[in-house]
XYZ file of C-alpha atoms in Angstrom:
454
model
C -77.218 -18.437 28.962
C -77.573 -14.681 29.308
C -79.525 -13.134 26.411
C -77.513 -10.715 24.268
C -79.123 -7.798 22.470
C -77.537 -5.093 20.340
C -78.358 -1.501 19.513
C -76.675 -0.089 16.416
C -76.665 3.710 16.173
C -77.239 4.688 12.545
C -79.486 7.745 12.576
C -77.025 10.538 11.803
C -76.848 12.236 8.422
C -73.091 12.762 8.496
C -72.849 16.315 7.203
C -69.038 16.194 7.241
C -69.156 13.559 4.497
C -70.584 16.269 2.205
C -72.529 13.624 0.353
C -76.024 12.866 -0.915
C -75.516 9.348 0.436
C -76.186 8.909 4.152
C -73.031 8.396 6.155
C -73.485 4.825 7.339
C -74.243 3.663 3.783
C -70.853 4.672 2.426
C -69.105 1.432 1.462
C -65.871 0.106 2.911
C -64.379 -2.617 0.697
C -67.649 -2.867 -1.167
C -70.084 -3.113 1.755
C -71.907 -0.271 3.571
C -70.171 0.386 6.856
C -73.369 -0.099 8.888
C -73.677 -3.557 7.331
C -70.128 -4.355 8.453
C -71.172 -3.416 11.992
C -74.386 -5.436 11.931
C -72.627 -8.483 10.454
C -69.904 -8.285 13.101
C -72.522 -8.095 15.837
C -74.495 -10.976 14.307
C -71.441 -13.219 14.625
C -72.120 -13.267 18.382
C -74.989 -15.299 19.767
C -77.331 -12.326 19.464
C -80.998 -12.612 20.391
C -82.134 -9.326 18.880
C -80.506 -6.450 16.950
C -82.173 -3.045 16.867
C -80.814 -0.451 14.448
C -81.660 3.163 15.246
C -82.427 4.896 11.944
C -83.100 8.516 11.120
C -81.717 10.138 8.014
C -82.036 7.768 5.070
C -84.044 5.316 7.163
C -85.617 3.507 4.214
C -82.290 3.095 2.435
C -80.665 1.701 5.579
C -83.540 -0.759 6.010
C -83.275 -1.776 2.373
C -79.568 -2.579 2.740
C -79.849 -4.458 6.025
C -83.167 -6.160 5.371
C -84.057 -8.840 7.916
C -80.667 -8.711 9.619
C -82.098 -6.231 12.116
C -85.196 -4.687 13.619
C -85.561 -0.917 13.382
C -86.760 2.082 15.342
C -86.861 5.660 14.127
C -85.108 8.568 15.850
C -87.001 11.383 14.157
C -84.989 14.078 15.980
C -81.253 13.638 16.575
C -80.970 14.748 20.213
C -77.891 12.734 21.161
C -76.730 9.167 21.648
C -78.687 8.563 24.876
C -81.845 9.761 23.148
C -81.070 7.416 20.243
C -80.697 4.332 22.436
C -83.847 5.282 24.334
C -85.840 4.846 21.105
C -85.246 1.078 21.412
C -87.076 0.873 24.744
C -90.287 -0.388 23.138
C -88.389 -3.427 21.801
C -85.838 -4.033 24.564
C -86.814 -2.152 27.710
C -88.464 -5.011 29.600
C -86.051 -7.779 28.600
C -83.494 -9.475 30.843
C -80.002 -9.677 29.413
C -76.999 -7.747 28.146
C -77.111 -5.048 25.501
C -74.221 -4.103 23.246
C -74.317 -0.560 21.920
C -72.238 -0.017 18.782
C -71.977 2.945 16.418
C -72.921 2.284 12.820
C -69.925 4.230 11.528
C -67.287 1.924 13.095
C -66.896 -0.768 10.421
C -63.495 -1.961 11.647
C -64.530 -3.306 15.028
C -63.904 -7.056 15.077
C -66.353 -9.729 16.248
C -63.575 -11.088 18.498
C -63.345 -7.738 20.277
C -67.094 -7.556 20.813
C -67.043 -11.104 22.202
C -64.153 -10.273 24.532
C -65.938 -7.119 25.708
C -69.069 -9.131 26.494
C -67.135 -11.828 28.370
C -65.165 -9.264 30.400
C -68.409 -7.482 31.272
C -69.751 -10.696 32.831
C -66.500 -11.608 34.538
C -66.589 -8.250 36.318
C -70.269 -8.631 37.191
C -70.625 -5.090 35.881
C -73.755 -3.152 35.031
C -71.815 -1.286 32.324
C -68.530 -1.913 30.538
C -66.892 0.576 28.196
C -64.669 -0.413 25.310
C -61.686 1.933 25.605
C -58.433 2.566 23.752
C -55.310 4.628 24.312
C -54.858 7.420 21.773
C -51.591 9.237 21.127
C -53.674 12.242 20.120
C -56.978 11.966 21.994
C -58.459 15.222 20.676
C -62.137 14.885 19.823
C -62.769 11.782 21.920
C -64.525 11.474 25.252
C -61.983 10.861 28.040
C -62.145 7.987 30.520
C -61.812 9.481 34.006
C -60.792 6.982 36.679
C -60.673 7.371 40.446
C -57.668 6.673 42.676
C -58.541 2.964 42.676
C -58.446 2.817 38.885
C -62.192 2.401 38.574
C -64.105 4.284 35.902
C -65.730 7.325 37.419
C -67.118 9.131 34.380
C -66.683 9.888 30.699
C -66.134 13.519 29.791
C -66.689 14.725 26.235
C -63.988 16.843 24.588
C -66.053 20.040 24.665
C -66.878 19.605 28.343
C -63.436 18.473 29.540
C -61.185 20.607 31.722
C -57.570 21.202 30.715
C -56.467 18.481 33.106
C -59.028 16.012 31.764
C -57.977 16.764 28.189
C -54.522 15.396 28.999
C -56.009 11.920 29.584
C -55.185 9.583 26.696
C -57.577 6.742 27.473
C -60.616 7.427 25.341
C -64.156 6.206 24.967
C -64.660 4.260 21.708
C -68.444 4.619 21.760
C -69.003 0.874 22.194
C -70.517 -0.441 25.421
C -71.996 -3.419 27.240
C -74.898 -2.751 29.592
C -77.186 -4.701 31.828
C -80.279 -4.109 29.730
C -82.766 -3.126 32.438
C -80.261 -0.901 34.237
C -79.521 0.803 30.911
C -83.100 1.848 30.219
C -83.688 2.882 33.834
C -80.595 5.124 33.753
C -81.500 6.618 30.363
C -84.544 8.251 31.975
C -82.199 10.216 34.238
C -79.871 11.588 31.540
C -80.012 15.360 31.147
C -78.846 17.614 28.335
C -76.952 20.162 30.448
C -73.794 20.288 28.339
C -72.122 22.355 25.622
C -74.068 20.619 22.837
C -77.436 20.533 24.590
C -77.684 16.814 23.795
C -78.464 13.677 25.786
C -75.159 11.825 25.992
C -75.059 8.050 26.401
C -71.771 8.277 28.410
C -73.740 10.055 31.158
C -75.295 6.659 31.933
C -71.871 5.620 33.259
C -71.819 8.380 35.861
C -75.427 7.668 36.843
C -74.632 3.998 37.464
C -71.507 4.971 39.414
C -73.538 7.244 41.662
C -75.913 4.367 42.297
C -72.986 2.259 43.518
C -73.093 -0.117 40.559
C -69.961 -1.707 39.081
C -68.709 0.031 35.926
C -65.731 -1.532 34.169
C -63.613 -0.782 31.136
C -62.114 -3.161 28.596
C -59.268 -1.844 26.429
C -58.640 -2.883 22.843
C -55.005 -3.061 21.755
C -55.821 -2.162 18.143
C -56.682 1.508 17.888
C -57.696 1.038 14.256
C -60.738 -0.945 15.365
C -62.449 2.040 16.894
C -62.031 4.403 13.936
C -65.280 6.312 13.463
C -65.866 7.376 9.877
C -67.069 10.973 9.851
C -65.569 12.310 6.620
C -63.963 11.168 3.371
C -60.482 11.152 4.892
C -61.539 8.687 7.598
C -63.415 6.693 4.955
C -60.207 6.251 2.957
C -58.350 5.254 6.128
C -61.005 2.641 6.951
C -60.834 1.331 3.387
C -57.060 0.928 3.596
C -57.163 -0.821 6.973
C -59.949 -3.157 5.887
C -58.206 -3.890 2.582
C -55.012 -4.832 4.396
C -56.927 -7.128 6.753
C -58.704 -8.877 3.891
C -55.552 -9.312 1.818
C -53.599 -10.626 4.796
C -56.326 -13.182 5.511
C -56.162 -14.503 1.936
C -52.368 -14.594 1.888
C -52.277 -16.536 5.154
C -54.798 -18.952 3.605
C -52.504 -19.707 0.671
C -53.275 -17.027 -1.922
C -50.404 -15.128 -3.552
C -51.076 -11.390 -3.838
C -48.235 -9.764 -5.758
C -48.946 -6.190 -4.672
C -51.389 -6.052 -1.737
C -51.468 -2.262 -1.628
C -52.779 -2.244 -5.197
C -55.288 -5.097 -4.829
C -58.882 -4.582 -3.698
C -60.881 -7.604 -2.517
C -64.362 -7.504 -0.996
C -64.884 -8.965 2.440
C -67.299 -11.609 1.078
C -64.908 -12.954 -1.576
C -63.608 -16.534 -1.342
C -60.320 -17.417 -3.085
C -58.772 -20.870 -3.358
C -55.223 -21.880 -2.508
C -52.332 -21.269 -4.899
C -54.288 -18.682 -6.848
C -52.150 -15.710 -7.879
C -53.601 -12.197 -7.784
C -51.587 -9.721 -9.857
C -51.457 -5.929 -9.364
C -54.437 -3.733 -10.097
C -57.076 -6.401 -9.491
C -60.477 -5.473 -8.064
C -62.636 -8.320 -6.733
C -66.094 -7.240 -5.592
C -69.263 -8.745 -4.144
C -69.803 -12.432 -3.417
C -67.114 -13.615 -5.792
C -65.752 -17.157 -5.513
C -62.435 -17.966 -7.201
C -61.076 -21.495 -7.313
C -57.582 -22.881 -6.800
C -54.520 -22.391 -9.025
C -56.030 -19.448 -10.906
C -54.165 -16.417 -12.235
C -56.143 -13.187 -11.962
C -54.929 -9.955 -13.524
C -53.208 -7.688 -13.890
C -55.840 -4.937 -13.943
C -58.887 -7.186 -13.950
C -62.259 -6.560 -12.311
C -64.428 -9.445 -11.107
C -67.831 -8.694 -9.593
C -70.125 -11.230 -7.891
C -68.941 -14.077 -10.109
C -67.763 -17.682 -9.817
C -64.407 -18.640 -11.321
C -63.385 -22.307 -11.521
C -60.018 -23.908 -10.853
C -56.924 -23.229 -12.993
C -58.621 -20.390 -14.872
C -56.878 -17.193 -15.982
C -58.424 -13.733 -16.246
C -56.090 -11.194 -17.836
C -56.822 -7.461 -18.106
C -60.532 -8.218 -18.293
C -63.912 -7.541 -16.680
C -66.207 -10.304 -15.400
C -69.604 -9.212 -14.067
C -72.180 -11.479 -12.380
C -71.108 -14.489 -14.406
C -69.956 -18.069 -13.972
C -66.717 -19.421 -15.439
C -65.629 -23.061 -15.430
C -62.276 -24.785 -14.926
C -59.184 -24.418 -17.129
C -60.669 -21.456 -18.970
C -58.796 -18.413 -20.313
C -60.314 -14.934 -20.451
C -58.603 -11.963 -22.046
C -56.709 -9.843 -22.426
C -59.286 -7.080 -22.785
C -62.390 -9.267 -22.665
C -65.725 -8.331 -21.122
C -68.135 -10.844 -19.603
C -71.379 -9.030 -18.938
C -74.026 -10.283 -16.473
C -75.630 -13.722 -16.758
C -72.880 -15.266 -18.846
C -71.914 -18.881 -18.205
C -68.707 -20.405 -19.541
C -67.908 -24.102 -19.391
C -64.526 -25.804 -18.974
C -61.557 -25.301 -21.317
C -63.182 -22.236 -22.899
C -61.147 -19.475 -24.567
C -62.423 -15.897 -24.584
C -59.752 -13.804 -26.263
C -58.878 -10.169 -26.728
C -61.677 -7.678 -27.349
C -64.433 -10.269 -27.016
C -67.699 -9.331 -25.314
C -70.104 -11.953 -23.982
C -73.528 -10.978 -22.644
C -76.268 -13.199 -21.162
C -74.954 -16.227 -23.012
C -73.947 -19.821 -22.302
C -70.796 -21.277 -23.884
C -70.138 -25.013 -23.638
C -66.903 -26.872 -22.935
C -63.910 -26.435 -25.282
C -65.510 -23.534 -27.134
C -63.293 -20.715 -28.433
C -64.098 -17.085 -29.196
C -60.582 -15.863 -29.704
C -60.847 -12.223 -30.751
C -62.935 -9.225 -31.728
C -66.384 -10.813 -31.383
C -69.707 -10.139 -29.681
C -71.793 -13.007 -28.307
C -75.094 -11.824 -26.858
C -78.275 -13.706 -25.899
C -76.828 -16.934 -27.241
C -76.660 -20.631 -26.404
C -73.364 -21.947 -27.722
C -72.592 -25.664 -27.522
C -69.395 -27.641 -26.957
C -66.286 -27.451 -29.135
C -67.487 -24.469 -31.149
C -65.039 -22.140 -32.880
C -66.190 -18.589 -33.511
C -63.908 -16.697 -35.858
C -62.565 -13.172 -35.572
C -65.067 -10.365 -35.978
C -68.174 -12.550 -35.737
C -71.258 -11.375 -33.901
C -74.678 -12.572 -32.834
C -77.043 -9.875 -34.064
C -79.466 -10.022 -31.170
C -81.224 -6.652 -31.256
C -83.567 -5.222 -33.895
C -83.877 -1.825 -32.223
C -86.841 -2.888 -30.113
C -86.517 -6.520 -29.002
C -83.738 -8.984 -28.154
C -83.612 -12.429 -29.793
C -81.683 -15.635 -29.156
C -79.021 -17.353 -31.245
C -78.527 -21.107 -30.817
C -75.246 -22.612 -31.967
C -75.054 -26.375 -31.474
C -71.974 -28.536 -30.828
C -68.941 -28.693 -33.149
C -69.908 -25.683 -35.242
C -67.250 -23.614 -37.058
C -68.148 -19.958 -37.605
C -65.860 -18.241 -40.083
C -64.446 -14.768 -39.578
C -66.596 -11.673 -39.906
C -69.900 -13.567 -39.812
C -73.215 -12.072 -38.691
C -75.723 -14.456 -37.127
C -79.022 -12.563 -37.214
C -81.257 -13.774 -34.389
C -83.535 -15.559 -33.922
C -81.510 -18.221 -35.671
C -80.233 -21.737 -35.087
C -76.955 -23.173 -36.358
C -77.123 -26.966 -36.484
C -74.570 -29.362 -35.054
C -71.363 -29.825 -37.008
C -72.112 -27.121 -39.558
C -69.770 -24.540 -41.100
C -70.433 -20.854 -41.661
C -68.332 -19.407 -44.448
C -66.330 -16.302 -43.599
C -68.113 -13.023 -44.263
C -71.596 -14.540 -44.230
C -74.743 -12.928 -42.886
C -76.939 -15.780 -41.694
C -80.679 -15.092 -41.376
C -82.119 -18.626 -41.697
C -81.603 -21.876 -39.827
C -78.542 -23.868 -40.881
C -79.196 -27.635 -40.839
C -76.865 -30.128 -39.207
C -73.532 -30.773 -40.988
C -74.199 -28.072 -43.594
C -72.051 -25.346 -45.120
C -73.789 -21.966 -45.121
C -72.574 -19.220 -47.440
C -74.420 -15.912 -47.435
C -72.371 -13.290 -49.233
C -72.337 -11.563 -52.614
C -70.400 -13.299 -55.389
C -67.044 -11.633 -56.060
C -66.768 -9.716 -59.339
C -63.485 -8.333 -60.681
C -63.597 -5.354 -63.109
C -60.314 -5.450 -64.973
C -58.338 -2.198 -65.312
C -61.077 -0.299 -63.431
C -58.581 1.039 -60.887
C -56.563 2.674 -63.666
C -59.651 4.630 -64.779
C -60.163 5.843 -61.203
C -56.689 7.324 -61.242
């Protein structure tokens, strides 16, 4: 099979974004747009991906990691110059090279595959992905000859008035015969309004050599949206959000208000789960079947079991079992693990703790750095006192413990199985199994004292 390579152009700073963050690292539905591009390319049977980096090179490498190889374009002298930087890695190889811009996160893997297949069907040395734009201003125009064959691509600033009327535009995505590409790049000149080396000039060079140049049109103009400023970023976010939500709905998830629901592209959601308005699901979140999420909940990189509800709450980097209820107004901080049939009620915060099956923390409590067993009841206003101002300590609460309201468990401390903590106690020592612990001052009533105060 023909080897497929890819060059991803990601060297530009993106001054129109007016941002300290480099353009291609701006997220779309929670993932940097250059990572969308690389992941879409990787879905093909790709032999090698080379990402051209420049501004923010180290940050781009950090995000993409081993998904790609990298070459540096130290000076941004145009798209042809950028691709030419990959010659040391690709120049001598036989195969087909896809060139894709790192700021086009909406291009689908299916479109890239279709472009590649069309390129080979036509036996072409270059194939351009094109689209028809109602308002083509700003795009390079596809100029065809009388036979309908692609003759050249003319950039907006170099186009004549007649050429500017053409509505078929260059999307900036191409397929090339790899060796022909790098041979033609040596002939590209910078005699244009910008003084740059344009990759589209390779098309005209190949035409002049009598090689076949073809064009493959996408029917979805949204796919080729290049994100150059915050307005385009918001448009890409909306389009991607709609795609993601539609995919989940077609797979059996109910989304009450899709326009007000934000789901990351990596998220997995089971059938018959209901997503209510205002929900934000980020990262590699997995949600089971028959859940109810929201309204106004945020779940980040967490696992939620089947038949669980999360109401007006935040769940961060945590794991939640089946048939569990969270909220309203609860906060699961990172590294929390909840078992099955657990209840985390209103204004409860859990941090870096494990709660066993059938345990309940119904309201106004803080559980931090704790191991809580099965069938434990923690009363209103109780807290694990895990921090002494310098170090964090662990609280261990064994199975079938009852913690009365407004109790302080001062870590490090262990509460034995089946024991009771009297309401209002401050526990500083281990409580043995099946014991009752009371740690509070004895009540004293001073008769008629209130009258004296008046």
